[in-house]
Short mmCIF file of N, CA and C in Angstrom, two decimals:
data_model
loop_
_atom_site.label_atom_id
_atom_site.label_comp_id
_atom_site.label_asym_id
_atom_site.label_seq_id
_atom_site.Cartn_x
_atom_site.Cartn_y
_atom_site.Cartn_z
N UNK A 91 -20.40 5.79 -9.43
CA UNK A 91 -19.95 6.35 -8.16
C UNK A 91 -20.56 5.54 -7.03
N UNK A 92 -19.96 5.38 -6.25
CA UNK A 92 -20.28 4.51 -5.00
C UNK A 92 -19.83 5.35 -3.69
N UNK A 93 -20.32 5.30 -2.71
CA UNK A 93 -20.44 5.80 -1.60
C UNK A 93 -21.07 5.38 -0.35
N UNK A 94 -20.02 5.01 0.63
CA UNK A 94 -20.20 4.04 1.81
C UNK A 94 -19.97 4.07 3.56
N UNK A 95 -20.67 4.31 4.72
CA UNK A 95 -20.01 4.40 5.62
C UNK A 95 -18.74 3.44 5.92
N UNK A 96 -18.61 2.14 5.57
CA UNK A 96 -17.49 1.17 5.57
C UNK A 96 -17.68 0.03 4.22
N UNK A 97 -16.50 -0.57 4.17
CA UNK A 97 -16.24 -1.49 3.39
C UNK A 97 -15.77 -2.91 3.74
N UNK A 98 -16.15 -4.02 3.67
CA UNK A 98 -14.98 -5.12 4.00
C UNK A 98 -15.11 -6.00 2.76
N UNK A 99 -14.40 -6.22 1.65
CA UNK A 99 -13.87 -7.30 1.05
C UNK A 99 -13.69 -8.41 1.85
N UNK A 100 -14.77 -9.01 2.14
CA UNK A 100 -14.68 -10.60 3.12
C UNK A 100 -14.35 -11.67 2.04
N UNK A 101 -14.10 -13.09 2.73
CA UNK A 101 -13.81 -14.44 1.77
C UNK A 101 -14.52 -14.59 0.83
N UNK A 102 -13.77 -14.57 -0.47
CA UNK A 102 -14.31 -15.08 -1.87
C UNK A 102 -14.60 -13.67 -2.80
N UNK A 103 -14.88 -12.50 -2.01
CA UNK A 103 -15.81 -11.33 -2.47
C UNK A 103 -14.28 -10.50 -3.29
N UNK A 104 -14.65 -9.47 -4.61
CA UNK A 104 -13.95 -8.83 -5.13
C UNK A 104 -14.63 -7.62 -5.25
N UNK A 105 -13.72 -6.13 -5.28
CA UNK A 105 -13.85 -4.95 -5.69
C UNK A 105 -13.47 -4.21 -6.76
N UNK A 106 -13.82 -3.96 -7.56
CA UNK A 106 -13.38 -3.43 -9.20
C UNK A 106 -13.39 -2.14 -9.04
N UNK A 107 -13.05 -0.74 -8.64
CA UNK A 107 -13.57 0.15 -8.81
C UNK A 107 -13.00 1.18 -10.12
N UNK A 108 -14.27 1.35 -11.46
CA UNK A 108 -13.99 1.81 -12.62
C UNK A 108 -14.01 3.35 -12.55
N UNK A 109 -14.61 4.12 -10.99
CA UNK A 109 -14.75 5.35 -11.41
C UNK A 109 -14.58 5.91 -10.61
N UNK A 110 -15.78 5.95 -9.45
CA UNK A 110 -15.37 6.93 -7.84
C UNK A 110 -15.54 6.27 -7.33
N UNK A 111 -15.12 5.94 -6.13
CA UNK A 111 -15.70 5.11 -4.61
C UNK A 111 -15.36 6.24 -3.16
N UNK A 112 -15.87 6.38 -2.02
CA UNK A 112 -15.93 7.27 -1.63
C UNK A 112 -16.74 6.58 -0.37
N UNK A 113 -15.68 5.68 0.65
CA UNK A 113 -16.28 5.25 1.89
C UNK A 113 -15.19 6.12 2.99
N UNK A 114 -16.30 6.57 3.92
CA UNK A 114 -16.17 7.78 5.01
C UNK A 114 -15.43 7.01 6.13
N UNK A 115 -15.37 5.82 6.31
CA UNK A 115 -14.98 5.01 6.95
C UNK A 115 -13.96 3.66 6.88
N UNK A 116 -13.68 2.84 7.20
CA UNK A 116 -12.75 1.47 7.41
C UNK A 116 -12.87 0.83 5.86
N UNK A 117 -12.21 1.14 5.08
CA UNK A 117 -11.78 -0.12 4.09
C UNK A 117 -10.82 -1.44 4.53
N UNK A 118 -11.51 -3.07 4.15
CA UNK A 118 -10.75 -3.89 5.19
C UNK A 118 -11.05 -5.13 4.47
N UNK A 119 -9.59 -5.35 4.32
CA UNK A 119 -9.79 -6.56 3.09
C UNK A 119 -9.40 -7.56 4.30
N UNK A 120 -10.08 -8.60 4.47
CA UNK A 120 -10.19 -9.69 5.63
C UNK A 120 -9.83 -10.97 5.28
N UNK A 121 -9.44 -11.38 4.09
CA UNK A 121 -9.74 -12.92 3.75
C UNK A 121 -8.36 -12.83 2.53
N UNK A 122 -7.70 -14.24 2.76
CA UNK A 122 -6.63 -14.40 2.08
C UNK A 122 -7.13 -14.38 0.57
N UNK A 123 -6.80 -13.88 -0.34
CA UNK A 123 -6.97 -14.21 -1.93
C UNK A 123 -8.45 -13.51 -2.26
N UNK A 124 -8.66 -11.74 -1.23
CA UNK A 124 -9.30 -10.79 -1.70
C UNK A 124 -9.00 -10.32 -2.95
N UNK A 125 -9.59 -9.78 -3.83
CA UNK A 125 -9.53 -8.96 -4.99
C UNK A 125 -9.93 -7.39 -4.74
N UNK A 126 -9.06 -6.43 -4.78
CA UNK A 126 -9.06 -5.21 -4.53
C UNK A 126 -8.64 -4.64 -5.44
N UNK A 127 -9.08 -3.62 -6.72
CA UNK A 127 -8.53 -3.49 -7.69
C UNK A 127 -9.35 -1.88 -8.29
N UNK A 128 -8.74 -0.48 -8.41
CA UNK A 128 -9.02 0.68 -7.95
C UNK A 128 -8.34 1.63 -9.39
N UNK A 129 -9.18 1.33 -10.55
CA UNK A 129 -8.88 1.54 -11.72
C UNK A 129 -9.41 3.06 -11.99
N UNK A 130 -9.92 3.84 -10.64
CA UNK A 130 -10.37 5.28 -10.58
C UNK A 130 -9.87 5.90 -9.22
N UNK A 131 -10.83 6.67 -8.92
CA UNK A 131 -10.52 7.97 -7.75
C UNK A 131 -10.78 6.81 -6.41
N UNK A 132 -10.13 6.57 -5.42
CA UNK A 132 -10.38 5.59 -4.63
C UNK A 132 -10.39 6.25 -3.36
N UNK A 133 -11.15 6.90 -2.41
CA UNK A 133 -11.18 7.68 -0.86
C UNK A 133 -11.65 6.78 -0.02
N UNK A 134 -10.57 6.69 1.06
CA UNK A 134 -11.77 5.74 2.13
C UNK A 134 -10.77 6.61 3.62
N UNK A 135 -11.70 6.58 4.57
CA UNK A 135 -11.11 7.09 6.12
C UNK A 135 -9.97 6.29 6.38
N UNK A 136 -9.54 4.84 6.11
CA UNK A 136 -8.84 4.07 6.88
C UNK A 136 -8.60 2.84 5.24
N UNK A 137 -7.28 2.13 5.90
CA UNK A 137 -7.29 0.75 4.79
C UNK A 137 -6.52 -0.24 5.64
N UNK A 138 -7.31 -1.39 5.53
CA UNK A 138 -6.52 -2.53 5.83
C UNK A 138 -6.45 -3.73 5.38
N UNK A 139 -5.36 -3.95 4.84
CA UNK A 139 -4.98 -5.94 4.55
C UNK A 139 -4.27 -6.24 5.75
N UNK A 140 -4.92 -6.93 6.21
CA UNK A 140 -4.27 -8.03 6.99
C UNK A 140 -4.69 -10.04 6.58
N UNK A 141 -4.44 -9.96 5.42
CA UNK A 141 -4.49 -11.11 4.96
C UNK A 141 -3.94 -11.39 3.45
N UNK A 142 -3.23 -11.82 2.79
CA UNK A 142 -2.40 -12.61 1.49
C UNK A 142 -3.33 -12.18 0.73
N UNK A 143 -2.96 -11.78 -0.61
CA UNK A 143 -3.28 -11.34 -1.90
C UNK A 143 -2.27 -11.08 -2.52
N UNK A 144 -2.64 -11.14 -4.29
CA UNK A 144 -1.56 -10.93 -5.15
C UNK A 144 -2.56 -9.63 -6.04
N UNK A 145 -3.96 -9.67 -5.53
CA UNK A 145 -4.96 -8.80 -6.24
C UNK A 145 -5.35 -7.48 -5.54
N UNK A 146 -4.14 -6.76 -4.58
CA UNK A 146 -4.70 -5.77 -4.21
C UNK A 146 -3.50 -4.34 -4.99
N UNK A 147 -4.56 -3.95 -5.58
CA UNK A 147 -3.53 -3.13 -6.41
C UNK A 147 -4.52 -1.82 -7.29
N UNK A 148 -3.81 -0.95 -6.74
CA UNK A 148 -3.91 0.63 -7.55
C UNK A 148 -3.47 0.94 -8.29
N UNK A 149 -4.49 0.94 -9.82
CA UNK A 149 -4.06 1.48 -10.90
C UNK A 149 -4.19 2.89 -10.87
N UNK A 150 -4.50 3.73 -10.09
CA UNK A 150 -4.65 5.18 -10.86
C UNK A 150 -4.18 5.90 -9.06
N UNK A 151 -5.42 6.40 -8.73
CA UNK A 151 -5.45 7.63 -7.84
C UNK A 151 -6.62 6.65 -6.33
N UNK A 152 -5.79 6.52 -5.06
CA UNK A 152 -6.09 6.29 -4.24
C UNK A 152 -5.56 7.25 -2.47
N UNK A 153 -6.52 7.22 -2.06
CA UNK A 153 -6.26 8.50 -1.10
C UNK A 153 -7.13 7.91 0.72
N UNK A 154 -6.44 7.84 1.55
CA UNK A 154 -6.31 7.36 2.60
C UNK A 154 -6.11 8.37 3.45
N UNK A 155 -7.42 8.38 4.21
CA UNK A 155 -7.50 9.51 5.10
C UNK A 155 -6.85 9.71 6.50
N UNK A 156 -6.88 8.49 6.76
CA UNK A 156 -6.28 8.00 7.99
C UNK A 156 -5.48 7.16 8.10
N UNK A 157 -5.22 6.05 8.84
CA UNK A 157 -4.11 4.87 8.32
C UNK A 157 -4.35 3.85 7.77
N UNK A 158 -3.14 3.47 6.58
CA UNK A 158 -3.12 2.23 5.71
C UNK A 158 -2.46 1.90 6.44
N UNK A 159 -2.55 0.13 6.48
CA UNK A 159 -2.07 -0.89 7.59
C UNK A 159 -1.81 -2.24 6.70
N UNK A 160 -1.28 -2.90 6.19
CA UNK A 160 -0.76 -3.75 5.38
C UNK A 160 0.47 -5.06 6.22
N UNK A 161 -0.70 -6.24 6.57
CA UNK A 161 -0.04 -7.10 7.11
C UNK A 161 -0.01 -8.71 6.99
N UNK A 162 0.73 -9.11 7.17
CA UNK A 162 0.28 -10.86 6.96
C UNK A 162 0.49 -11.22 5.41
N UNK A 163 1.14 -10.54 4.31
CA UNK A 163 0.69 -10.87 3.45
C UNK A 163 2.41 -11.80 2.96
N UNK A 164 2.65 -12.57 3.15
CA UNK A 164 3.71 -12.96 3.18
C UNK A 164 4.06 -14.71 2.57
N UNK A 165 3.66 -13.93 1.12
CA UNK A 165 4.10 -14.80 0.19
C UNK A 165 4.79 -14.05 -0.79
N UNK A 166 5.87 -14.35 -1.16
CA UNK A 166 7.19 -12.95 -2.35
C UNK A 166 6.11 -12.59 -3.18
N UNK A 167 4.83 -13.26 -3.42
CA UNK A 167 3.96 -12.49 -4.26
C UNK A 167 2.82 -11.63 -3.95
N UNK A 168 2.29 -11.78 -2.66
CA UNK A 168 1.62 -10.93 -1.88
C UNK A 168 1.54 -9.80 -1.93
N UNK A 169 0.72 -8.70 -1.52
CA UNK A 169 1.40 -7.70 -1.17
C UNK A 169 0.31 -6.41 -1.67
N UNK A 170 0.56 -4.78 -1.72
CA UNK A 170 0.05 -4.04 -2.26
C UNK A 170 0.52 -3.80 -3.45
N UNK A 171 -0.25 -3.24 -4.63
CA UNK A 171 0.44 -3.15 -6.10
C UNK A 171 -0.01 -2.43 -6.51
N UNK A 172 1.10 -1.63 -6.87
CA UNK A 172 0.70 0.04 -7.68
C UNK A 172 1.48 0.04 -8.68
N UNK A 173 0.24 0.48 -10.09
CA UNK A 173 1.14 0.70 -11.35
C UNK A 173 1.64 1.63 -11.58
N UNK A 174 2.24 1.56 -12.66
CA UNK A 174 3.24 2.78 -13.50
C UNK A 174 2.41 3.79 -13.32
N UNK A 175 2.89 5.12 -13.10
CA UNK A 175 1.96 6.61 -12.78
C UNK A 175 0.59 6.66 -11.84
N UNK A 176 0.79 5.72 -11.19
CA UNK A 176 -0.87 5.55 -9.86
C UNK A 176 0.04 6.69 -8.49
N UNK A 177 -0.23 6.88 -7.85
CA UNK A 177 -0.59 7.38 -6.72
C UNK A 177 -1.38 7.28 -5.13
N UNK A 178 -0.82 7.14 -4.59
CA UNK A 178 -1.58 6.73 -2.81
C UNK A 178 -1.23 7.61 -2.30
N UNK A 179 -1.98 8.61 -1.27
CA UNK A 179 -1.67 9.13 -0.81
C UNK A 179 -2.02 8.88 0.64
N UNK A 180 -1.64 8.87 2.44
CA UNK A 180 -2.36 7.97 2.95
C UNK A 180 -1.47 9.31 4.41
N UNK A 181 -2.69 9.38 5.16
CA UNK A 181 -1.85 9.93 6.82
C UNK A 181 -0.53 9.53 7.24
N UNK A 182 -1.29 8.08 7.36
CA UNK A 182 -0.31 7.23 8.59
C UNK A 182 -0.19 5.64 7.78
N UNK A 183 1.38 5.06 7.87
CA UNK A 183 1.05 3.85 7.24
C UNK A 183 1.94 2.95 8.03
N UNK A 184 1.46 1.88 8.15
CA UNK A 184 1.80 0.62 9.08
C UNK A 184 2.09 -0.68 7.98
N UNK A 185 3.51 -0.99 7.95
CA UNK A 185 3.81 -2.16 6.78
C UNK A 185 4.09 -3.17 8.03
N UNK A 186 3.58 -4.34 8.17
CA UNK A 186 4.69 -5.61 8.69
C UNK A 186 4.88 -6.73 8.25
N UNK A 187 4.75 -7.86 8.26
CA UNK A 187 4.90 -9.15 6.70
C UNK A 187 4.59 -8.82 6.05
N UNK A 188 4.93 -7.97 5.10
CA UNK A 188 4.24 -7.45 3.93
C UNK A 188 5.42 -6.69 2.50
N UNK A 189 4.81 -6.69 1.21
CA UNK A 189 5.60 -5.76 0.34
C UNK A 189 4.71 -5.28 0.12
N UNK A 190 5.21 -3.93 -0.53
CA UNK A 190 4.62 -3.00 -1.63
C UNK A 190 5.82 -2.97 -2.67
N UNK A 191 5.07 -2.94 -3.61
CA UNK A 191 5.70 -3.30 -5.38
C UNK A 191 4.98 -2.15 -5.89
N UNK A 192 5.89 -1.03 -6.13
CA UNK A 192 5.89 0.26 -6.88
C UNK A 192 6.07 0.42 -8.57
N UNK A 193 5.00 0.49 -9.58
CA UNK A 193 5.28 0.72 -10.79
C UNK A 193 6.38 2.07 -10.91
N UNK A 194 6.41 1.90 -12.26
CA UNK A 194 7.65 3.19 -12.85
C UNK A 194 6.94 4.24 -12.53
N UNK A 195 7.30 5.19 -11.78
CA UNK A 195 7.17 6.75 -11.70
C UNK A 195 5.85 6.56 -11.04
N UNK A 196 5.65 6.24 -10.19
CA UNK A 196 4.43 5.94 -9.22
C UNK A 196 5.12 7.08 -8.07
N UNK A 197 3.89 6.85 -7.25
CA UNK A 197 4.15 7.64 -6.08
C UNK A 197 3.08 7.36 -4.52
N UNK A 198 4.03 7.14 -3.61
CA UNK A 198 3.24 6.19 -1.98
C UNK A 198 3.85 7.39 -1.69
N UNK A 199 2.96 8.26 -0.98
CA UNK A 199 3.24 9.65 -0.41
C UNK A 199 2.33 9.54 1.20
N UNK A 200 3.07 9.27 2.29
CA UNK A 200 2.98 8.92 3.46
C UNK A 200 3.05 10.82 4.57
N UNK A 201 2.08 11.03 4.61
CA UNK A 201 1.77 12.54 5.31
C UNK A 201 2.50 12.93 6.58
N UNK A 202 2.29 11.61 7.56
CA UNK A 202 3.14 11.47 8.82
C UNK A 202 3.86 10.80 8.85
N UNK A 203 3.77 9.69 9.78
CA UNK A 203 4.65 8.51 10.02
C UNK A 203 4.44 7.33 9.25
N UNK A 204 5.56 6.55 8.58
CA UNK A 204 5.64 5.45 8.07
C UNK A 204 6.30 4.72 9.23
N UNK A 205 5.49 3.52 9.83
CA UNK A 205 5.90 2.55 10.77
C UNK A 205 6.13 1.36 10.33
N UNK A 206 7.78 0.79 10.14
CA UNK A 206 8.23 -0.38 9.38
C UNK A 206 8.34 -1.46 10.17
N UNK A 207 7.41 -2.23 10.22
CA UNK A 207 7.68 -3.21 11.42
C UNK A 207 7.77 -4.86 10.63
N UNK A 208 8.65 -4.67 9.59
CA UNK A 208 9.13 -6.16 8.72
C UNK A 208 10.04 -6.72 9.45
N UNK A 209 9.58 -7.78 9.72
CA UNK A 209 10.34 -8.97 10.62
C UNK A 209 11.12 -9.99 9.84
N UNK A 210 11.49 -9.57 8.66
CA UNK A 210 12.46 -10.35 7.63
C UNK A 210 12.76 -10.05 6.68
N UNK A 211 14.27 -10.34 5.69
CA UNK A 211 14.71 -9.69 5.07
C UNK A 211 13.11 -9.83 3.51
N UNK A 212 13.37 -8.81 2.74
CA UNK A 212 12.21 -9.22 1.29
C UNK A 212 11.10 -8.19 2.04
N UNK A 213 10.52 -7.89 2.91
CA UNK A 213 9.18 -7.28 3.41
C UNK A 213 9.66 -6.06 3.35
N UNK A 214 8.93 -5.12 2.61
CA UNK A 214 9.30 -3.73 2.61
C UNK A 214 8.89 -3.10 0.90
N UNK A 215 9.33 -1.97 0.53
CA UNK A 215 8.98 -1.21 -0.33
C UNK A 215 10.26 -1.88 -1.73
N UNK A 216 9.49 -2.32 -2.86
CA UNK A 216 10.50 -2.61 -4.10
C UNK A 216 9.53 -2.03 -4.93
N UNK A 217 10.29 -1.35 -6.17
CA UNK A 217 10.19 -0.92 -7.58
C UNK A 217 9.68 -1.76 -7.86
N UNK A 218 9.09 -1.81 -9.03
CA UNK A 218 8.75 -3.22 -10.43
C UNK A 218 9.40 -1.99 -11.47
N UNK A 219 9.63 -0.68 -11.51
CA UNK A 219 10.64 -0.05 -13.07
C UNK A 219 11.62 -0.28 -13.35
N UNK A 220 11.81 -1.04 -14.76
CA UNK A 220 13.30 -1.57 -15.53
C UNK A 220 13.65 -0.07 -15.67
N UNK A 221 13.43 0.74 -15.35
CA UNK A 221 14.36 1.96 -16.40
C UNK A 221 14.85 3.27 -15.20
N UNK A 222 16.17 3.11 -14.68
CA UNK A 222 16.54 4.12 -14.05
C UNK A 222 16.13 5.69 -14.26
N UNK A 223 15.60 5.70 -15.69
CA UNK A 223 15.19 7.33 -15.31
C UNK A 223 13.54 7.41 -14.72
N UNK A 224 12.89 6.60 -14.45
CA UNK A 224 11.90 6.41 -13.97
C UNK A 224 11.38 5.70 -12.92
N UNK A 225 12.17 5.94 -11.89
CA UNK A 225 11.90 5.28 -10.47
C UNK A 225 10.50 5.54 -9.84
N UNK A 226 10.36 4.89 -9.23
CA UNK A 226 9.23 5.26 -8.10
C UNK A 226 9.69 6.01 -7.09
N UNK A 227 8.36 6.38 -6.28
CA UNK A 227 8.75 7.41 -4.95
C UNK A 227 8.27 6.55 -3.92
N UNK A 228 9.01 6.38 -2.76
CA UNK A 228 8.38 6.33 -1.52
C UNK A 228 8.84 7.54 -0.66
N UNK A 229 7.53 8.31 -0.49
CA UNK A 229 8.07 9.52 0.58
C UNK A 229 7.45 9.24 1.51
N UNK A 230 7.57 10.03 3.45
CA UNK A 230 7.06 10.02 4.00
C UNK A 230 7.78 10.82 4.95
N UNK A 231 6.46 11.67 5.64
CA UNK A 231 7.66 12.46 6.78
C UNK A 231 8.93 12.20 7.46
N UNK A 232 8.11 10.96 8.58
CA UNK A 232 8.85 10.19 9.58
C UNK A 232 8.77 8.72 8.96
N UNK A 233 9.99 8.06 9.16
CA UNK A 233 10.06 6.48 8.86
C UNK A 233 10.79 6.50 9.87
N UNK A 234 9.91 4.98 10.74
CA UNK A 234 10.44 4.78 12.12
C UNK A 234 10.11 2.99 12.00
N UNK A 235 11.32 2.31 12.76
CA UNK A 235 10.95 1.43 12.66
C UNK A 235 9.98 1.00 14.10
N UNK A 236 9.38 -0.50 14.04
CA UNK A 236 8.22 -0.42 14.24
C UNK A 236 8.09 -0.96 15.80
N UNK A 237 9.04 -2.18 15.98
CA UNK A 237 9.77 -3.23 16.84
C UNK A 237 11.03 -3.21 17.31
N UNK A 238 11.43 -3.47 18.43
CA UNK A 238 12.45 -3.67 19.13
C UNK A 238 13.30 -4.58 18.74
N UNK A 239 12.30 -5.72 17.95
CA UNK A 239 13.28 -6.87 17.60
C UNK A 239 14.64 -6.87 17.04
N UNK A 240 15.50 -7.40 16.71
CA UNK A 240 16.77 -7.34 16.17
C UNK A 240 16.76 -8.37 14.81
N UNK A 241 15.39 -8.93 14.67
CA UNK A 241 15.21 -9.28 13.31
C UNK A 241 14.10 -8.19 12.40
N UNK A 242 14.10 -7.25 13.07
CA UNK A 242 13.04 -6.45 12.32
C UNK A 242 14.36 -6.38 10.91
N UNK A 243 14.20 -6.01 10.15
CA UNK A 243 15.14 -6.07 8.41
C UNK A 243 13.50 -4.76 7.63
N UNK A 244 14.37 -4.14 6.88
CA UNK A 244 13.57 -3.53 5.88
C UNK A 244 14.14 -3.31 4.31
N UNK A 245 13.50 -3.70 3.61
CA UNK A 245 14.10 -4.28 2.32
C UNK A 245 13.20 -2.97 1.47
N UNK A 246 14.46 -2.96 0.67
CA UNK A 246 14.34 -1.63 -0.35
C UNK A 246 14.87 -1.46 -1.18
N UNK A 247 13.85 -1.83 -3.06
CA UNK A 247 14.92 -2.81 -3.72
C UNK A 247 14.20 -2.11 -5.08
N UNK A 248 15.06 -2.17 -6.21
CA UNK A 248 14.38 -1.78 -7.57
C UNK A 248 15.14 -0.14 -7.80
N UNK A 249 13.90 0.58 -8.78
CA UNK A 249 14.63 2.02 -8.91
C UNK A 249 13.63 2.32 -8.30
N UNK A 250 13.94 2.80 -6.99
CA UNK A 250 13.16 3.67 -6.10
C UNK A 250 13.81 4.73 -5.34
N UNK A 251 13.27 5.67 -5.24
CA UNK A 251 13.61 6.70 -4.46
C UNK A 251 13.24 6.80 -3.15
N UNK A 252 13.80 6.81 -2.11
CA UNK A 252 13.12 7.02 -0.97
C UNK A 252 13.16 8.58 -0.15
N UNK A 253 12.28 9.25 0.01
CA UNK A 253 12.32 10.68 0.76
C UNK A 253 11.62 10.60 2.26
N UNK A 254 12.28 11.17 3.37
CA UNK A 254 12.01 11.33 4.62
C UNK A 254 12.67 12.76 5.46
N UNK A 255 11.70 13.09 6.24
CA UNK A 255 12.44 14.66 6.58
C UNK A 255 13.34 13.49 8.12
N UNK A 256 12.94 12.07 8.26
CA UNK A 256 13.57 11.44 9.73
C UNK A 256 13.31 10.68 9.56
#
């Protein structure tokens, strides 16, 4: 068990977590080709990538108190990664160059507002499940997009379900 006022995954540094982790404050992966990897109960006040990885990814149960923010990561392999049956649960979430890649029957459960601010087609929420009876979920109250731009695009691809009350 680990327990932290904040966190930053800076350049070169990796996070394994096998059991509890439990920071009250800012989780903040800073450096391109972080390792973030959450193979237990994962709580933190806040989350942020704003930098390229192919290693940030939730295998089980992760829970976001405040807002996940996911940006810059903009290589088709980049991105956040959640396996088959994991779970995020998060306030407020902010996507912009960025994917999230959803295992089979997973679930990104967004409390308030999901703010989509992908500035090109590919950035946005895709499945990784071959098998239509086992989609993923993306829910979230509100999904709003993020920018004015007229290239904002939001890509939404695989067997996924998407739920929004707007």
């Amino acid at each position: 068990t680990f327990t932290a006022a904040s966190l930053e995954v800076a350049d070169g540094s990796a996070v394994h977590n096998l059991d509890s982790v439990n920071v009250s404050g800012k989780t903040y992966l800073s450096s391109t080709n972080n390792v973030w990897v959450n193979d237990g109960n994962y709580v933190t006040g806040s989350l942020s990538c704003v930098a390229g990885t192919d290693q940030f990814i939730n295998n089980c149960r992760l829970k976001v108190n405040g807002l996940f923010e996911l940006n810059n990561c903009n290589s088709s392999t980049f991105g956040f990664r959640q396996d088959a049956l994991a779970s995020t649960e998060t306030e407020e979430f902010k996507i912009g160059s960025a994917r999230v890649f959803l295992g089979a029957q997973s679930l990104f459960k967004v409390n308030k507002t999901a703010t989509m601010n992908c500035a090109n087609p590919g950035y946005g929420i895709h499945s990784t499940s071959t098998d239509a009876a086992k989609p993923a979920v993306f829910q979230a109250k509100d999904v709003v997009k993020g920018g004015a731009s007229t290239e904002n695009q939001v890509t939404y691809s695989g067997y996924l379900w998407v739920a929004s009350d707007s």
